[in-house]
Short mmCIF file of C-alpha atoms in Angstrom, two decimals:
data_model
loop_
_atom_site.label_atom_id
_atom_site.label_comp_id
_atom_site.label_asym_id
_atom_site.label_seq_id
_atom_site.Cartn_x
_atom_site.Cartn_y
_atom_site.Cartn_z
CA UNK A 1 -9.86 -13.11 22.75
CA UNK A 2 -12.32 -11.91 20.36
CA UNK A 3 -14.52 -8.44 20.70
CA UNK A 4 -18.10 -8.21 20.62
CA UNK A 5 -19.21 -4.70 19.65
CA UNK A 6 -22.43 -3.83 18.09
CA UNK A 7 -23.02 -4.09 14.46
CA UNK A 8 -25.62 -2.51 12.25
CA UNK A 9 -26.12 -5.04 9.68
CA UNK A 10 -28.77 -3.52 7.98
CA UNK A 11 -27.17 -0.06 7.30
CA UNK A 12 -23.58 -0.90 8.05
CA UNK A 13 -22.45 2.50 8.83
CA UNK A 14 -20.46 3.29 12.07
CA UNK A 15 -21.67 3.93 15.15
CA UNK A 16 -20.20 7.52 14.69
CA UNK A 17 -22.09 8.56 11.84
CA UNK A 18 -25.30 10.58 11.57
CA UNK A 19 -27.83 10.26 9.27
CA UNK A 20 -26.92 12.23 6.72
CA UNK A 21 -22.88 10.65 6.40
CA UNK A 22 -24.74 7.02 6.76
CA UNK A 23 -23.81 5.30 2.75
CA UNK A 24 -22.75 8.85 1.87
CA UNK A 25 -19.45 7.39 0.04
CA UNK A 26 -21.60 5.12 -1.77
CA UNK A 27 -24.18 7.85 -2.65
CA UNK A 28 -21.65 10.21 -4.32
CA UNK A 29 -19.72 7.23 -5.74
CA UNK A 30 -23.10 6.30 -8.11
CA UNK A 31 -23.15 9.99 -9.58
CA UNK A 32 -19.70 9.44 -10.94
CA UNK A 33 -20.72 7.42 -13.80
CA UNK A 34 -18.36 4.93 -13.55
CA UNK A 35 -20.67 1.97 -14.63
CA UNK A 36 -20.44 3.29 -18.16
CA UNK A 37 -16.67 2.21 -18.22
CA UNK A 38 -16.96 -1.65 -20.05
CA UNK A 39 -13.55 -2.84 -19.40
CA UNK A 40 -14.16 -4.46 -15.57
CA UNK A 41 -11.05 -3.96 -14.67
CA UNK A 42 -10.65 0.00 -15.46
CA UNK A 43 -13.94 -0.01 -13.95
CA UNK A 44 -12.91 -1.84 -10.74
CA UNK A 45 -9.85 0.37 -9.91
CA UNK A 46 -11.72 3.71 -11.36
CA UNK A 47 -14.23 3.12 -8.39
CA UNK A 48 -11.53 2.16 -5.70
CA UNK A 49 -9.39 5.14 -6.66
CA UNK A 50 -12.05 7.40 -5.92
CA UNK A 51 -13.13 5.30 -2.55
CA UNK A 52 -9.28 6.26 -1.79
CA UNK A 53 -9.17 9.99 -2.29
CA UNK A 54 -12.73 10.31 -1.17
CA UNK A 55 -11.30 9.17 2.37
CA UNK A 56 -7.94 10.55 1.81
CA UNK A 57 -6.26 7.43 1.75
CA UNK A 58 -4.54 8.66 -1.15
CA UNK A 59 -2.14 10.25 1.07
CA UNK A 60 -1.26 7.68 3.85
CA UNK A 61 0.90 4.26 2.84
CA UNK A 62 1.59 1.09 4.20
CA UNK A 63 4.06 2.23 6.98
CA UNK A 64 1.96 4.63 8.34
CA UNK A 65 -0.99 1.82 8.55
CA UNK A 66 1.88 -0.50 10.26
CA UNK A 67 2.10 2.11 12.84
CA UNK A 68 -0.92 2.81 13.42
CA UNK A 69 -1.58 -0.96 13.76
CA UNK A 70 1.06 -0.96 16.22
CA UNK A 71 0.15 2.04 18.18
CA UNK A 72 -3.37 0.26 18.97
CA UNK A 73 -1.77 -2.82 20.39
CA UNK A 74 -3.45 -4.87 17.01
CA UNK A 75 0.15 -6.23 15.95
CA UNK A 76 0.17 -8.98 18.88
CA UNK A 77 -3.29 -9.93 18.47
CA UNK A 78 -4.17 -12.92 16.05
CA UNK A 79 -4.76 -12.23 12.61
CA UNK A 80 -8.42 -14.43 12.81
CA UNK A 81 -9.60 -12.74 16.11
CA UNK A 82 -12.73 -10.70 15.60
CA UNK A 83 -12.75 -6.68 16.93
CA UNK A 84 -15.37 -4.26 17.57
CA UNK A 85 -16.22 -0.96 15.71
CA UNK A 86 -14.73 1.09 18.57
CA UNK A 87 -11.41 -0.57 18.26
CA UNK A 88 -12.12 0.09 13.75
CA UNK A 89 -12.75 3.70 14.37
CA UNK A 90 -9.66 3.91 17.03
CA UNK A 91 -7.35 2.54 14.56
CA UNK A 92 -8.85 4.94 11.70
CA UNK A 93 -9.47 7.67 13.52
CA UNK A 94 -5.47 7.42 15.14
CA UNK A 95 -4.28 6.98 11.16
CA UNK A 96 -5.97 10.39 10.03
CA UNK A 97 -4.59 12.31 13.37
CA UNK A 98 -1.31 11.30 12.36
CA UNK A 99 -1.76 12.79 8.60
CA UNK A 100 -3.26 15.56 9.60
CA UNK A 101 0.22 16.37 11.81
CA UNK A 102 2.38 15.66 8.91
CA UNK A 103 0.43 17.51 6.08
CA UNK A 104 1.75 20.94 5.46
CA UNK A 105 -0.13 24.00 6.49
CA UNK A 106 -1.44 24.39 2.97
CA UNK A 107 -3.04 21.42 2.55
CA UNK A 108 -5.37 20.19 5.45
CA UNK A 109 -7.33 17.30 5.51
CA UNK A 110 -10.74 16.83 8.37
CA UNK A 111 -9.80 13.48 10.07
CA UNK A 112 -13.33 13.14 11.85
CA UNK A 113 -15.11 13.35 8.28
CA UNK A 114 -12.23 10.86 6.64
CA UNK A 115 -12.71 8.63 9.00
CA UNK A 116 -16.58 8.44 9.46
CA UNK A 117 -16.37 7.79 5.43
CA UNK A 118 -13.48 5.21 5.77
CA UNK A 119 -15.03 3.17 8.52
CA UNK A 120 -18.38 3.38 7.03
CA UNK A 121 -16.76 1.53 3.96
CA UNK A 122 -14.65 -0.58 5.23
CA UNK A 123 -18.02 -2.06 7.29
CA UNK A 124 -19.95 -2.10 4.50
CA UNK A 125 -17.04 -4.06 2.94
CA UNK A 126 -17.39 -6.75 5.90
CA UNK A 127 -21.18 -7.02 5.17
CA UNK A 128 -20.80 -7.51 1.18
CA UNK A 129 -20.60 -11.02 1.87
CA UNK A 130 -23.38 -13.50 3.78
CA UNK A 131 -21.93 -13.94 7.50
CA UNK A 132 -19.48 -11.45 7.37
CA UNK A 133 -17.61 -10.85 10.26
CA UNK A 134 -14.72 -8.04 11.15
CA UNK A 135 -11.73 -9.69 11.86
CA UNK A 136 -7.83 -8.88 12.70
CA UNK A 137 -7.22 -10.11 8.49
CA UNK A 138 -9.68 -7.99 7.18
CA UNK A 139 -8.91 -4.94 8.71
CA UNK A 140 -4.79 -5.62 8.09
CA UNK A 141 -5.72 -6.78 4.30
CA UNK A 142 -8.42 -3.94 3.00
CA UNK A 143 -6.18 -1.25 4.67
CA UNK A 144 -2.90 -2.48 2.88
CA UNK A 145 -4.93 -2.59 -0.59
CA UNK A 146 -6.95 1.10 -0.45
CA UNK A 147 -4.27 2.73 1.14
CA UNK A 148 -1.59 4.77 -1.26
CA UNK A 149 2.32 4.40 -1.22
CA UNK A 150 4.40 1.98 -3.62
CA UNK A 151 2.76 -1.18 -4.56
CA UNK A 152 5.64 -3.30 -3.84
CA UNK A 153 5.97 -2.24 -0.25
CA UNK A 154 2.42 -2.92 -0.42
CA UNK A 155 3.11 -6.73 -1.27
CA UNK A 156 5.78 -7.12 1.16
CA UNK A 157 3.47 -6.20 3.77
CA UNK A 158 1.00 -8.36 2.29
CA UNK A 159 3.54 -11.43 2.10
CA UNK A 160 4.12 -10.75 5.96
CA UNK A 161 0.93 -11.52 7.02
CA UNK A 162 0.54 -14.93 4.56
CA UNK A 163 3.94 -16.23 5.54
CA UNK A 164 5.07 -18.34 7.93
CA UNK A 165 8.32 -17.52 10.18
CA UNK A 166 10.53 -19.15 7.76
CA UNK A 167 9.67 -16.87 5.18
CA UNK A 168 7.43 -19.40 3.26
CA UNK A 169 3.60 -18.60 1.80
CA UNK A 170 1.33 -20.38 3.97
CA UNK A 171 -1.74 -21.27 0.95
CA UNK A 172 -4.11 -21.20 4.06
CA UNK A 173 -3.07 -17.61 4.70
CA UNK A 174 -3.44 -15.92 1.57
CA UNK A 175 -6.59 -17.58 0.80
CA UNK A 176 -7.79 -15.91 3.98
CA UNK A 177 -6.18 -13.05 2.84
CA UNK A 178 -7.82 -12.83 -0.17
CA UNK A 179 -11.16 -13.78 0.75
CA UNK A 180 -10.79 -10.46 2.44
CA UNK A 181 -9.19 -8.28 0.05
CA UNK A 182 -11.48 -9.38 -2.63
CA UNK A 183 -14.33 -7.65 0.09
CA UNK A 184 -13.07 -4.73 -1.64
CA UNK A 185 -14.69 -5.03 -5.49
CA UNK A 186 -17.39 -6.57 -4.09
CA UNK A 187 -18.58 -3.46 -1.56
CA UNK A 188 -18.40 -1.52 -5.16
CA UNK A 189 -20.78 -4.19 -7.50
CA UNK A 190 -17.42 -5.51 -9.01
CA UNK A 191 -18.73 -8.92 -7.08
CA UNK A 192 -19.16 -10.80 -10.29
CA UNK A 193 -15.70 -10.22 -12.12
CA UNK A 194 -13.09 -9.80 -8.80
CA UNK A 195 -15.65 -11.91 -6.18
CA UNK A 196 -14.08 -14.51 -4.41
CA UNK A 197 -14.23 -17.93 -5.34
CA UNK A 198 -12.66 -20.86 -3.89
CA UNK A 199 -10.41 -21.67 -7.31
CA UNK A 200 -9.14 -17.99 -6.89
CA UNK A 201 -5.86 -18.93 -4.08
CA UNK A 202 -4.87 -21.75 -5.68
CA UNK A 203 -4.70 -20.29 -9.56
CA UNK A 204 -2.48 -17.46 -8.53
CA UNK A 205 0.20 -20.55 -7.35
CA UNK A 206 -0.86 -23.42 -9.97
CA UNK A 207 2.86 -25.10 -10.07
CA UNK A 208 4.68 -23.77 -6.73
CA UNK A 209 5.01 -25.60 -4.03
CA UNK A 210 7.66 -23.09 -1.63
CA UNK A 211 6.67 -20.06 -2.43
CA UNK A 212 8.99 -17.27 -0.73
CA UNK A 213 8.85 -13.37 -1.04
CA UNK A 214 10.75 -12.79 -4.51
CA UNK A 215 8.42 -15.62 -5.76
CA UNK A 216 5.59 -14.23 -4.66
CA UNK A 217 6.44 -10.78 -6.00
CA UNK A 218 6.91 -11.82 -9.46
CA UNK A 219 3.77 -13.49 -9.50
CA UNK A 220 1.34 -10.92 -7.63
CA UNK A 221 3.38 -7.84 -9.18
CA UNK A 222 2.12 -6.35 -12.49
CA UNK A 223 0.71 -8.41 -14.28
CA UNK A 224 -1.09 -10.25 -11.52
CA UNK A 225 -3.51 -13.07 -11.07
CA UNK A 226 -6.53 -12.42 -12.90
CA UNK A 227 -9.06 -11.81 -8.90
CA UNK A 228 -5.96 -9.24 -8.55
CA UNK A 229 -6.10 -7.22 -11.60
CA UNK A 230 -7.34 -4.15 -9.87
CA UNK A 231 -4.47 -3.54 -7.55
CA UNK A 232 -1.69 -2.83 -10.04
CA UNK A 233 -3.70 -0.98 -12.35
CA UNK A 234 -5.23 1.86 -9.31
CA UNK A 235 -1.47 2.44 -8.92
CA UNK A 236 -1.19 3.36 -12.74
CA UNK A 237 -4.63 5.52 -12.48
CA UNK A 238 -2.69 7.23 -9.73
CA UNK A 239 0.44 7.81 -11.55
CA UNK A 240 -1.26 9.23 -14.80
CA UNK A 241 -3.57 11.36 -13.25
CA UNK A 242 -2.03 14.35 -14.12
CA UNK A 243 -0.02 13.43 -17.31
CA UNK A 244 -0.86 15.65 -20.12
CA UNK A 245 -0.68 14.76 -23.77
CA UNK A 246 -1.05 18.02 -26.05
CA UNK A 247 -2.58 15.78 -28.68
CA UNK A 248 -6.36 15.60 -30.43
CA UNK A 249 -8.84 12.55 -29.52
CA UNK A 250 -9.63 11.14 -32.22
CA UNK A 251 -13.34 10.69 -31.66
CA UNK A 252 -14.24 13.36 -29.18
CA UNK A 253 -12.03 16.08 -30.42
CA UNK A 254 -10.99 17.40 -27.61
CA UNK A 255 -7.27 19.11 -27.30
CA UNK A 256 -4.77 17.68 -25.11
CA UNK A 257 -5.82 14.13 -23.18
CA UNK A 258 -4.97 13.83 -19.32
CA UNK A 259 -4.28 10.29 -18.03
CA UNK A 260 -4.14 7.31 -20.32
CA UNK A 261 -3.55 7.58 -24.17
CA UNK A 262 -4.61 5.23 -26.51
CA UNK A 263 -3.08 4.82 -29.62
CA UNK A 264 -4.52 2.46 -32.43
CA UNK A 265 -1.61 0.00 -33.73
CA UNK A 266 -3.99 -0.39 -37.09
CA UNK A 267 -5.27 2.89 -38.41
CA UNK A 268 -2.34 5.42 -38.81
CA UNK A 269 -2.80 8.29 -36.22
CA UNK A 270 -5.58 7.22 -34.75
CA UNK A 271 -5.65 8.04 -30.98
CA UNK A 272 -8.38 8.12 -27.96
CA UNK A 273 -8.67 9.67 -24.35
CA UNK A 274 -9.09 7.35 -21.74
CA UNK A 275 -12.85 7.89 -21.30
CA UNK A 276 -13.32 7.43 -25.17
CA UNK A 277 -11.71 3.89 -25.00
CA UNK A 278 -12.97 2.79 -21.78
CA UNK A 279 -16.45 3.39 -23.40
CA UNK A 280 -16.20 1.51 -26.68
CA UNK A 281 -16.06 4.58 -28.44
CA UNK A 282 -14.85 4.35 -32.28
CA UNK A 283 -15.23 6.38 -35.72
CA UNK A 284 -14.17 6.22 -38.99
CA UNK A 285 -12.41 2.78 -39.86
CA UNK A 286 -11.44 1.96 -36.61
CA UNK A 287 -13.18 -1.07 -34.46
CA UNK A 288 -13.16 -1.86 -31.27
CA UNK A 289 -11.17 -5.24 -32.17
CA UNK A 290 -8.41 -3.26 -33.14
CA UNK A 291 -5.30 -3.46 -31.09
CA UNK A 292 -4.52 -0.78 -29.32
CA UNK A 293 -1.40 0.66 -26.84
CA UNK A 294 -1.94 2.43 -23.67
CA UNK A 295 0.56 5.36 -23.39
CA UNK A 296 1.23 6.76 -19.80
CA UNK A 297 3.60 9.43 -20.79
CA UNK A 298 3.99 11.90 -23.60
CA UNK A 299 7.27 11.99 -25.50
CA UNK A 300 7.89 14.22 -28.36
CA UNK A 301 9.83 13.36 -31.42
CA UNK A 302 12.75 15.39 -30.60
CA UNK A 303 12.77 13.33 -27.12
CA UNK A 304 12.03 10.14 -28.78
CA UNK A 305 14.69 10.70 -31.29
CA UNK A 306 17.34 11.57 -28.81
CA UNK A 307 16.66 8.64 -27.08
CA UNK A 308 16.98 5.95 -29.88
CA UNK A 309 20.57 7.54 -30.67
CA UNK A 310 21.53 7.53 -27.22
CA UNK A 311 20.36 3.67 -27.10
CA UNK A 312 22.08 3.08 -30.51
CA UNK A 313 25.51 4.27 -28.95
CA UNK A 314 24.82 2.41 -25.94
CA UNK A 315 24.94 5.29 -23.29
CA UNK A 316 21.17 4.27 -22.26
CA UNK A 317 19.99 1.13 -21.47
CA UNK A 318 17.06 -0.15 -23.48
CA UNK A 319 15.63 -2.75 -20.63
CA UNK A 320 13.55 -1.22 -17.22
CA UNK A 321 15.56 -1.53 -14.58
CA UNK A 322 15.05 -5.43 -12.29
CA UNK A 323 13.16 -5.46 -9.62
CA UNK A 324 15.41 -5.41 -6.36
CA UNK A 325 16.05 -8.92 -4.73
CA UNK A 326 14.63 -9.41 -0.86
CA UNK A 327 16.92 -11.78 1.24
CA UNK A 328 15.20 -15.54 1.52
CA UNK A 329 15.14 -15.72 4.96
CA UNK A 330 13.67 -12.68 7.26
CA UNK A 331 15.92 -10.69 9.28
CA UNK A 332 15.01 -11.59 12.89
CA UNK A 333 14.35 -8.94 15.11
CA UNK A 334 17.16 -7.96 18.13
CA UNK A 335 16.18 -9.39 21.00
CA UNK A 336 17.05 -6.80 23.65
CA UNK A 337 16.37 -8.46 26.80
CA UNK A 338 19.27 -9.84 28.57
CA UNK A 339 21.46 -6.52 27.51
CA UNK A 340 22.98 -5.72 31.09
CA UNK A 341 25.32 -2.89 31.38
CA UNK A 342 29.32 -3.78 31.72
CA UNK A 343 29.39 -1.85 34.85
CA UNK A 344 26.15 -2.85 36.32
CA UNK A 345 28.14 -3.44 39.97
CA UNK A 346 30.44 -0.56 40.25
CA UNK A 347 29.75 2.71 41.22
CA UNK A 348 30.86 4.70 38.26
CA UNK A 349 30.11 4.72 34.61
CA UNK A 350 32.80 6.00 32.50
CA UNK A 351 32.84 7.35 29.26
CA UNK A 352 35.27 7.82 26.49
CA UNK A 353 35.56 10.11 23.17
CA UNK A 354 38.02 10.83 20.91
CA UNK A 355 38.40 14.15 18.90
CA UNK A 356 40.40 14.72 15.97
CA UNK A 357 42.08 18.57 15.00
CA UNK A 358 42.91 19.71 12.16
CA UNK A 359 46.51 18.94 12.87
CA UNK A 360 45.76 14.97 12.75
CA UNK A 361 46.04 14.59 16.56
CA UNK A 362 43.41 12.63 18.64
CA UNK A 363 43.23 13.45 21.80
CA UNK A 364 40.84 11.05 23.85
CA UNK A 365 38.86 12.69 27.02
CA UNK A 366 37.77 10.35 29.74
CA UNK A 367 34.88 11.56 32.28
CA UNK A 368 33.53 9.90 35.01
CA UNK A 369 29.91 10.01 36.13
CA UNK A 370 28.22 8.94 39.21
CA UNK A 371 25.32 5.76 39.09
CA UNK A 372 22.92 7.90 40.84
CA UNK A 373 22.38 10.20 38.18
CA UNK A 374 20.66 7.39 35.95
CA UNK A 375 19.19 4.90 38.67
CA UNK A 376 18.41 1.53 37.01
CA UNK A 377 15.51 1.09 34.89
CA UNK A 378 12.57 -1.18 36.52
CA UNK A 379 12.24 -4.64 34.36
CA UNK A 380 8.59 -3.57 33.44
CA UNK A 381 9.40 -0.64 31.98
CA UNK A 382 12.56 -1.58 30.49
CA UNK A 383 11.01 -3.66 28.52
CA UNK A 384 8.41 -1.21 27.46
CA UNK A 385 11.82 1.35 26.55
CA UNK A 386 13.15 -2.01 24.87
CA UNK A 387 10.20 -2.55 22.39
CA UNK A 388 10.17 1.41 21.59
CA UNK A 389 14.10 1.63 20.75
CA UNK A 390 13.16 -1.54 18.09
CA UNK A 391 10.01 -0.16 16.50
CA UNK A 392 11.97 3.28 16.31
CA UNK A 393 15.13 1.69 14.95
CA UNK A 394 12.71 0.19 12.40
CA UNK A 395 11.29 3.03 11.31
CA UNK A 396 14.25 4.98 11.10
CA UNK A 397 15.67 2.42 9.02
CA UNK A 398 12.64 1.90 6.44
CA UNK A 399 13.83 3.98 3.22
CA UNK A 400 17.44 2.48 3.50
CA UNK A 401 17.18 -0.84 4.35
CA UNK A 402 15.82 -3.84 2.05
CA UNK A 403 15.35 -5.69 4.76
CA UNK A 404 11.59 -6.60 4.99
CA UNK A 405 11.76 -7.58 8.48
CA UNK A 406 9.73 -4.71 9.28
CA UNK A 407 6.51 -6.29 8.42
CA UNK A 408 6.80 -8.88 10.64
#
């Protein structure tokens, strides 16, 4: 069933903003300059990143957006059905709660101004394109690519909701999908370089027919599809943001770059801050055609020479390490409900444990309790306790398992 809630398609700010926090995100997101960046792709995730911290994103990832999803009943409703801004700004509002709880003492975060912000965008986001309308997909897809975590658990998520229960890409899907995602550049003027188009689904798969998760991984995964360049690269921005490298630019002259460094493979020494090379900046000999490397750490040549012995006597290896392997097939979930207790028809419940001293003797300890203490649970509500003892086992289970059942 799909909800009707009011929209302001003029404005496109949430019902729960005033005046002065209506486009406020997009206001302060003009006076950061990033236009002057040439490279559309730098420019693209430059904007996105700051859309993120702006609304805190930053700080919540892909399983706390599951939850959330869960938590407002949105994980049993079809991925096509349209919902109303109330429902948006529940499901927002419920994510920022929850980070405000978990943040430490020292670092607080105002969930009512987050989410105004974050809502406003994400409806502005709907209305970037002619007839747009807020659906299930849109919400699942633009939260999964703004919000912060590890990109990979970010495309397992993402596979979850294009797949079908086989664990195969459905091409239908993930062109929904990323008619959605791509929402995202567009809201920020990137329409013309990461827009969607209808040739943008099908030239991410060209030549696959079955595509299942580890496919799908090695494709979308850095480097991705050229309508997807932006996602792997705001993970870098995020990674480098507060990398130091106590050397010169070559152009501006400042001491010590932070973030990217760029280091010509032409002109002996020559070397540029991110915002140097992002701009076209050049001096001296060196062009803009040269070739250059992007750096995202600093290594000294003490460090760098310590590492080539330790490579030359083999006690490090010189490839990254693989990407870990998913299983084909999804894990199915445990179904729960015709679990009936051995004893259900007795009048006693008896339980057994076994202690061990330090002697190596086990001694095992029967006791016997009466039924009445625990009457039986109704079938309702079992099944509510049933569904709970899943999702918790699920989350309990998320850093050690490589399951990726989860996300179904």
């Amino acid at each position: 069933m799909e909800e009707r809630g009011s929209r302001d398609r003029g404005g496109g700010a949430p019902a729960t903003a005033n005046g002065t926090e209506r486009r406020q995100i997009f206001v302060e997101l003009g006076e950061q300059n990033f236009d002057a960046i040439r490279l559309s792709a730098y420019r693209t995730a430059c904007k996105l990143r700051y859309v993120q911290k702006k609304c805190n994103l930053h700080l919540v990832d892909v399983y706390h957006v599951i939850e959330a999803v869960r938590d407002v009943g949105l994980n049993a409703v079809e991925l096509a059905a349209g919902i109303s801004n109330t429902r948006l700004e529940n499901l927002v509002s419920l994510l920022f709660n929850q980070l405000a709880k978990r943040l430490p003492t020292t670092h607080t975060v105002d969930p009512r101004h987050s989410t105004a912000l974050l809502v406003d965008f994400l409806l502005a986001a709907v209305d970037s394109e002619a007839g747009g309308r807020l659906t299930v997909l849109s919400v699942k897809a633009m939260l999964a690519m703004l919000c912060g975590g590890k990109l990979l658990d970010k495309l397992r998520y993402v596979f979850s909701l294009v797949s079908d229960s086989n664990g195969v890409l459905t091409p239908s899907k993930f062109e929904s999908f990323l008619r959605e995602a791509l929402k995202l550049p567009t809201a920020v003027h990137e329409g013309p370089s990461f827009g969607y188009t209808h040739s943008a689904a099908r030239s991410c798969f060209p030549q696959h027919k079955r595509v299942t998760l580890n496919m799908f991984l090695d494709i979308v995964a850095d480097p991705p599809p050229q309508c997807l360049l932006w996602v792997p690269l705001m993970h870098r921005l995020a990674d480098v943001e507060h990398v130091y490298h106590p050397v010169t630019c070559s152009f501006c002259r400042s001491h010590g770059i932070t973030g990217f460094r760029y280091r010509c493979l032409r002109c002996r020494g020559y070397q540029l801050c991110q915002d140097c090379f992002w701009q076209g900046n050049a001096s001296g000999s060196h062009s803009n055609q040269h070739q250059m490397k992007e750096h995202t750490s600093w290594k000294s040549s003490a460090s760098k020479l310590g590492r080539a012995l330790s490579r030359t006597l083999g006690c490090v290896s010189s490839r990254e390490p693989p990407r870990p392997t998913y299983p084909e097939e999804p894990e199915r979930t445990l179904n729960m409900a015709n679990i009936v207790h051995t004893n259900t028809h007795t009048n006693t419940h008896t339980y057994s444990y076994s202690h061990t001293h330090t002697d190596t003797h086990t001694h095992t300890h029967t006791h016997t309790r009466p039924t009445s203490a625990s009457p039986p649970i109704p079938i309702g509500h079992r099944a509510c306790a049933e569904e709970s003892v899943i999702c918790l086992l699920s989350l309990k289970t998320v850093q050690r398992s490589s399951k990726w059942s989860l996300f179904m």
